[in-house]
Tab-separated table of C-alpha atoms and ligand atoms in Angstrom:
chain	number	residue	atom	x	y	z
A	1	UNK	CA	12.302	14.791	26.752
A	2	UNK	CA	12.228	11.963	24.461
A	3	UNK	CA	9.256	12.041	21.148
A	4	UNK	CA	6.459	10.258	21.663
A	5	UNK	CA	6.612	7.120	19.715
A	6	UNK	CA	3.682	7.287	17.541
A	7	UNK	CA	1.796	5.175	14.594
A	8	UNK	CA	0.768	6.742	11.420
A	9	UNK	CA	-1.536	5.713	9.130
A	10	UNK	CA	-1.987	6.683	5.877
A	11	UNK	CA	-4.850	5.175	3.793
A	12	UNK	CA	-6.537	5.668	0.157
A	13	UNK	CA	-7.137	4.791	-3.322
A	14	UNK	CA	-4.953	3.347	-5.732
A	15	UNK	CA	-2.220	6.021	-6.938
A	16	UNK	CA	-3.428	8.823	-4.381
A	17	UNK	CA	0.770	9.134	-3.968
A	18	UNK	CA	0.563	7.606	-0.669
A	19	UNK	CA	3.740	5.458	-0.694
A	20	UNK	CA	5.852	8.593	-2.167
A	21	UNK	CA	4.727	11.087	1.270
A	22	UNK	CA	4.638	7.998	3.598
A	23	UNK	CA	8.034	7.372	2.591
A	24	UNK	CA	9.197	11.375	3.027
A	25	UNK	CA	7.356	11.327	5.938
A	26	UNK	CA	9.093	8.174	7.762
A	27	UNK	CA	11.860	9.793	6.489
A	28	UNK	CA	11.761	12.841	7.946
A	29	UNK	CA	10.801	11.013	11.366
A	30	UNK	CA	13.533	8.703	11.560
A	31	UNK	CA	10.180	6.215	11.494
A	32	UNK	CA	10.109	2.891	9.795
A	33	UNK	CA	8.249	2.611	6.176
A	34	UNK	CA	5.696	-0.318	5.064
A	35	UNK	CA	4.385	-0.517	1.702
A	36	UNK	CA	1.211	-3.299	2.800
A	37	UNK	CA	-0.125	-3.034	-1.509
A	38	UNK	CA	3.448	-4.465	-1.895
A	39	UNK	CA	2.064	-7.193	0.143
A	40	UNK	CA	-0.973	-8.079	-1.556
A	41	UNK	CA	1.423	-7.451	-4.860
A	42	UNK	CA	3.975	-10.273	-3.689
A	43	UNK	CA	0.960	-12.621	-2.799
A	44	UNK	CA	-0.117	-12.221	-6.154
A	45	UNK	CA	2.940	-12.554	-7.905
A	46	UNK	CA	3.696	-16.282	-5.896
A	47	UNK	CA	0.051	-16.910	-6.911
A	48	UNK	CA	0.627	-16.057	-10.649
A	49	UNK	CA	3.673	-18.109	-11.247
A	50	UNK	CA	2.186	-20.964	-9.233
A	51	UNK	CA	-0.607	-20.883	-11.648
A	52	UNK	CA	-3.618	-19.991	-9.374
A	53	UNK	CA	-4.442	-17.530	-11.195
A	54	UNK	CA	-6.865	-17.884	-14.470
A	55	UNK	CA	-8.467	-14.805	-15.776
A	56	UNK	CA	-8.462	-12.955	-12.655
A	57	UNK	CA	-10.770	-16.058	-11.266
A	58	UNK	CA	-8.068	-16.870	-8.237
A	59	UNK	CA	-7.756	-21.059	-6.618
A	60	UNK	CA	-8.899	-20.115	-3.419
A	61	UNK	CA	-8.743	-23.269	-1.849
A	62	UNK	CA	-4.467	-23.481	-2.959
A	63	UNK	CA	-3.808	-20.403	-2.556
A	64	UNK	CA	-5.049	-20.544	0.944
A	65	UNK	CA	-3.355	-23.611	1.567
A	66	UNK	CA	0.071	-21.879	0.273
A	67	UNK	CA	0.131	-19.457	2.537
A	68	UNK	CA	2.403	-20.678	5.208
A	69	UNK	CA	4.692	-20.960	2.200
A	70	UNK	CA	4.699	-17.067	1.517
A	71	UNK	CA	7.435	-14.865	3.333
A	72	UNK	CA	7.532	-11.300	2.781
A	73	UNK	CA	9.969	-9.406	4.149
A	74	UNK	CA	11.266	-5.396	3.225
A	75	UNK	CA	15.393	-4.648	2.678
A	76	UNK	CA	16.384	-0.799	2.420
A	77	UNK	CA	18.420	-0.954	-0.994
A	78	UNK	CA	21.290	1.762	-0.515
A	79	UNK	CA	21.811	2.060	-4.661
A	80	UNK	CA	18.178	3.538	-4.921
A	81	UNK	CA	17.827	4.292	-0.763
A	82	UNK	CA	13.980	2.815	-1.090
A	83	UNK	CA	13.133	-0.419	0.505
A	84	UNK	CA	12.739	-3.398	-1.698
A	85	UNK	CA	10.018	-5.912	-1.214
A	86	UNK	CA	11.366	-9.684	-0.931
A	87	UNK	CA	9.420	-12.959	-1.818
A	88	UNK	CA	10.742	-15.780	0.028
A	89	UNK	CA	13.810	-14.176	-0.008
A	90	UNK	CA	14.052	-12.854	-3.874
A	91	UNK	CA	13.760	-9.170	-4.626
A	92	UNK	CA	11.050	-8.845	-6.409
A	93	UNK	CA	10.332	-5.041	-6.154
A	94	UNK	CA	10.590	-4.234	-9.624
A	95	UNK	CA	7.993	-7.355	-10.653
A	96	UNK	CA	5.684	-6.490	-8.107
A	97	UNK	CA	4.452	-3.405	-10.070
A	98	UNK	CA	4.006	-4.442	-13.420
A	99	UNK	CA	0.688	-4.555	-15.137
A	100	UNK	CA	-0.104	-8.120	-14.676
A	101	UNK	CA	-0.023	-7.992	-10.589
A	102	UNK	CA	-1.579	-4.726	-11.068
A	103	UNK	CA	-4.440	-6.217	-12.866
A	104	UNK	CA	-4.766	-9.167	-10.619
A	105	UNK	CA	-4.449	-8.262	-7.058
A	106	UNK	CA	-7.559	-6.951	-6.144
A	107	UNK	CA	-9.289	-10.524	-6.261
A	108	UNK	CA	-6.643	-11.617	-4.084
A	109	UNK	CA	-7.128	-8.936	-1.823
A	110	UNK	CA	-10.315	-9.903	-1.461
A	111	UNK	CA	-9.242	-13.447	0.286
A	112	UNK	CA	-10.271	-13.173	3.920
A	113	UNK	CA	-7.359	-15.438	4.849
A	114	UNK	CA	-4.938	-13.998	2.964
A	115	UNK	CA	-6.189	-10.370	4.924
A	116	UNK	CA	-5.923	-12.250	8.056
A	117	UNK	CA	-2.182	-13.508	7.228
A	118	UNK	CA	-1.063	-9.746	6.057
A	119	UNK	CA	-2.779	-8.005	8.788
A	120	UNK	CA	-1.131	-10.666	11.145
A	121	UNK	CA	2.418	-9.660	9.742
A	122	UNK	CA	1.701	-6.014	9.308
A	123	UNK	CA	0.810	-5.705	13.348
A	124	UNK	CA	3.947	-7.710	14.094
A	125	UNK	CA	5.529	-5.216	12.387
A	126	UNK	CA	4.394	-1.949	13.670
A	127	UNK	CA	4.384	-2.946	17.873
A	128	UNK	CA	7.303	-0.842	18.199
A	129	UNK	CA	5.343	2.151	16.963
A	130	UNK	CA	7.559	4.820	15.144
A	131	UNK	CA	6.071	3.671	11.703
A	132	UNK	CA	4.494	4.958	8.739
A	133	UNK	CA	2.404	2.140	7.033
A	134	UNK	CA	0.011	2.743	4.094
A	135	UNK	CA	-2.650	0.502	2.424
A	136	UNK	CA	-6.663	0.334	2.509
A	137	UNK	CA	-7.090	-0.726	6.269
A	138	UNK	CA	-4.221	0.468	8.259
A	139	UNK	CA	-6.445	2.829	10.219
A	140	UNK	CA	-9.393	0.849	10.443
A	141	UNK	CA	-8.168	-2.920	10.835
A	142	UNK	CA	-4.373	-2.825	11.437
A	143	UNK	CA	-3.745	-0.105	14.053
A	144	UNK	CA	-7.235	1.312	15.039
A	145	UNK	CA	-5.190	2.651	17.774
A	146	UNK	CA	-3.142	4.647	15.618
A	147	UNK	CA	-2.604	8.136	16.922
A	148	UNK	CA	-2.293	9.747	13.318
A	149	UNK	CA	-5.033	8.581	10.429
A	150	UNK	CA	-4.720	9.978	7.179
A	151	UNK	CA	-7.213	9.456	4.416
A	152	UNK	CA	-5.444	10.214	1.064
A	153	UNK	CA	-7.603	10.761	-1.803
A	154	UNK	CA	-7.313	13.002	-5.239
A	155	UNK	CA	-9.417	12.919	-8.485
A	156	UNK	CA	-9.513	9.555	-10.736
A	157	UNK	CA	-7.865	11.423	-13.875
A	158	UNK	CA	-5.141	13.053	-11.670
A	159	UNK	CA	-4.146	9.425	-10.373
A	160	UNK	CA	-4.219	7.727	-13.873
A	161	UNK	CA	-2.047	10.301	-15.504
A	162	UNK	CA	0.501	10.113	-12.304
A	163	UNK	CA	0.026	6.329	-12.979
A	164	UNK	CA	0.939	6.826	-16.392
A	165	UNK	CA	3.400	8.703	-16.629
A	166	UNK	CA	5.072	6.617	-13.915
A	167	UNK	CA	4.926	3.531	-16.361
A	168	UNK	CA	6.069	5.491	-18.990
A	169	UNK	CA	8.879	6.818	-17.350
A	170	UNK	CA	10.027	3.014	-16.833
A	171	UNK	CA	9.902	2.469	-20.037
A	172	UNK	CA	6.604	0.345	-20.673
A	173	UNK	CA	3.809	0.268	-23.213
A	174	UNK	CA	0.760	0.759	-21.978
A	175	UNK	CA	-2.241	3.058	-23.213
A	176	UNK	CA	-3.508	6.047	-20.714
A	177	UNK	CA	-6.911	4.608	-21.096
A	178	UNK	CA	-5.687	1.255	-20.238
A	179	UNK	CA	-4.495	2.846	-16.970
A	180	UNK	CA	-7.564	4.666	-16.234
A	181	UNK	CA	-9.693	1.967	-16.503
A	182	UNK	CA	-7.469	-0.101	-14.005
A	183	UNK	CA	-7.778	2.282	-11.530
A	184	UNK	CA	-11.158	2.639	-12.013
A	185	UNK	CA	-11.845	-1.084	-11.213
A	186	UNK	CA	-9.441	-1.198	-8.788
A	187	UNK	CA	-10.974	1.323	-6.738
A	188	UNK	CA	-14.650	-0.394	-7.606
A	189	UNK	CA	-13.116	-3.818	-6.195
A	190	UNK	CA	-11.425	-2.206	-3.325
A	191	UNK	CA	-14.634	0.128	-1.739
A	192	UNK	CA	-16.901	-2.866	-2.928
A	193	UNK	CA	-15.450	-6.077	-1.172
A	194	UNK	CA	-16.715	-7.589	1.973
A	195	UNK	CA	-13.773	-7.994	3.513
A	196	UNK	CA	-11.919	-4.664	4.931
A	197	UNK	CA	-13.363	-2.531	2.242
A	198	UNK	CA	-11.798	1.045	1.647
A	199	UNK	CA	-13.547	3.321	3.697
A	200	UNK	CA	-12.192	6.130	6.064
A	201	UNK	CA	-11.575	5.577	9.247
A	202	UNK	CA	-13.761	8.075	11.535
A	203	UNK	CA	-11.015	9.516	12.870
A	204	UNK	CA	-8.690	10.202	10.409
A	205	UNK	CA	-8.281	13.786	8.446
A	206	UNK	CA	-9.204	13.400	4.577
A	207	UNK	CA	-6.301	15.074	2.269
A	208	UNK	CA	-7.307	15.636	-1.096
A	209	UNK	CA	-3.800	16.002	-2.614
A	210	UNK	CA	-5.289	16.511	-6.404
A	211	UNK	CA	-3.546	20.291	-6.524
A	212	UNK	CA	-1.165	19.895	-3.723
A	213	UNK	CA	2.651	19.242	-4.123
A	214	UNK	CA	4.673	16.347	-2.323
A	215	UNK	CA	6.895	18.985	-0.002
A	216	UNK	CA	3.078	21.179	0.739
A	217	UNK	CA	1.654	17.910	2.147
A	218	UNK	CA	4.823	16.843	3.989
A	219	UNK	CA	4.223	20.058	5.602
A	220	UNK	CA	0.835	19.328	6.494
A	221	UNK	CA	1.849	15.968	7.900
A	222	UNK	CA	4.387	17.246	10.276
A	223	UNK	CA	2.092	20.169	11.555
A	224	UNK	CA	-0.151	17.138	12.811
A	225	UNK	CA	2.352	14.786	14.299
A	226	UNK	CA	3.723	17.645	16.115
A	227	UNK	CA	0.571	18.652	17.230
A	228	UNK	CA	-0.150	14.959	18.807
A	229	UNK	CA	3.508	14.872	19.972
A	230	UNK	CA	2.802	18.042	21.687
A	231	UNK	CA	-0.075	16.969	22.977
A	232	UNK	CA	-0.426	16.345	27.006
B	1	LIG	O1	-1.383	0.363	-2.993
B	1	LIG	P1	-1.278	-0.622	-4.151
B	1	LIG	O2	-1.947	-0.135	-5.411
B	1	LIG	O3	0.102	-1.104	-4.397
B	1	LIG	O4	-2.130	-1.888	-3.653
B	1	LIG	C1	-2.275	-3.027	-4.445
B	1	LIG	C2	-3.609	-3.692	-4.164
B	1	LIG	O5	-3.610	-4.262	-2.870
B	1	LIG	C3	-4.832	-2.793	-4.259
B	1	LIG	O6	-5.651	-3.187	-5.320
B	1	LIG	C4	-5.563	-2.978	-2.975
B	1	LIG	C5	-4.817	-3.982	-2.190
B	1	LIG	N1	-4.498	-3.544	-0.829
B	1	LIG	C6	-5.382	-3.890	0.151
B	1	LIG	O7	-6.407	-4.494	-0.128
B	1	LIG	N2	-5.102	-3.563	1.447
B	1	LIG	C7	-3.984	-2.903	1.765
B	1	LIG	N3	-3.733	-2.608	3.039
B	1	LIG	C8	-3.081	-2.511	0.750
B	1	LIG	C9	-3.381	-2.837	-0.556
């Protein structure tokens, strides 16, 4: 008998290591991957170079009017065998994650319209089921349906130093407080906002991954989908 098809989704703050096990986990499935903070990160990045961005105060109104302009699209790379996030048909994986998107794409997450657009894209996505997507709202906005929830979470300091040493290991400058405190805001923006705050779903299972290896919550993960795949 053929798998159930299922959805998976994997929520939680900033740097909880979601997109490293949602990737190993779609990986181990055979399932599509989507990265939806690489997204909000692209959004940001057409917003910054189209100057609507001035000291994290974002043009609404332009931005909003943009959006029709913005096409996002993922392309597995084989040279690094990760997907690569594309702007309007420019890979822009690598610009995505530096400091300055990092540091402004909360206030443009908080743009109900460009929520609406994402989420729009994100369900398009994911109707096939057999896909792990991560983010903030995947299991309480985008796929409420979904059959697996998972609400990643681990201490503040244990996500700023992986945070840190991830941005060291690629080579840039940055300060561990500088990190810290960027997480710390993001995560005040991202509970705080009106629209589609960070919260847990109801139904998904909290993991708290502050002491627990990559391969111990793969593990974990694949007990549960077997469990629902199992399931009658
Ligand atoms: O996961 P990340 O750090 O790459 O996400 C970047 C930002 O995008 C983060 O500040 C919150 C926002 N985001 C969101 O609001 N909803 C999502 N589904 C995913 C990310």
């Amino acid at each position: 008998m053929q798998a159930k098809k299922i959805t998976i989704a994997i929520d939680g703050h900033s740097s909880s290591g979601k997109s490293t096990i949602s990737k190993q986990l779609a990986a181990k499935l055979g399932y599509k991957y989507i990265d939806t903070g690489a997204m909000y990160r692209a959004v940001t990045l057409y917003a910054l170079r189209k100057n609507l961005i001035h000291q994290k105060n974002v043009d609404k109104d332009q931005l909003i009017n943009e959006l029709s302009n913005i096409k996002i699209s993922f392309r597995y790379n084989t040279n690094t065998q990760r997907s690569d996030t594309y702007l309007n048909g420019e890979n822009v994986e690598n610009e995505i994650r530096e400091l300055e998107v990092s540091n402004n794409v909360s206030p443009v997450a908080t743009i109900k319209e460009v929520r609406q657009a994402m989420v729009k894209m994100q369900q398009e996505m994911g109707k096939e089921k057999e896909i792990v997507m991560d983010g903030r709202d995947i299991g309480t906005v985008v796929f409420p349906d979904a059959e697996l929830k998972i609400f990643l979470t681990a201490s503040t300091q244990v996500r700023a130093q992986r945070r840190y040493d991830e941005l060291k290991a690629k080579g840039l400058n940055v300060s561990f407080d500088e990190v810290l405190s960027n997480i710390e805001e993001r995560d005040h923006i991202d509970s705080t906002r009106d629209e589609s705050p960070l919260v847990k779903a109801d139904d998904a299972l909290v993991l708290d991954n502050s002491h627990l290896n990559p391969d111990e919550q793969i593990k974990y993960l694949l007990e549960k989908v077997e469990g629902i795949r199992n399931a009658h």
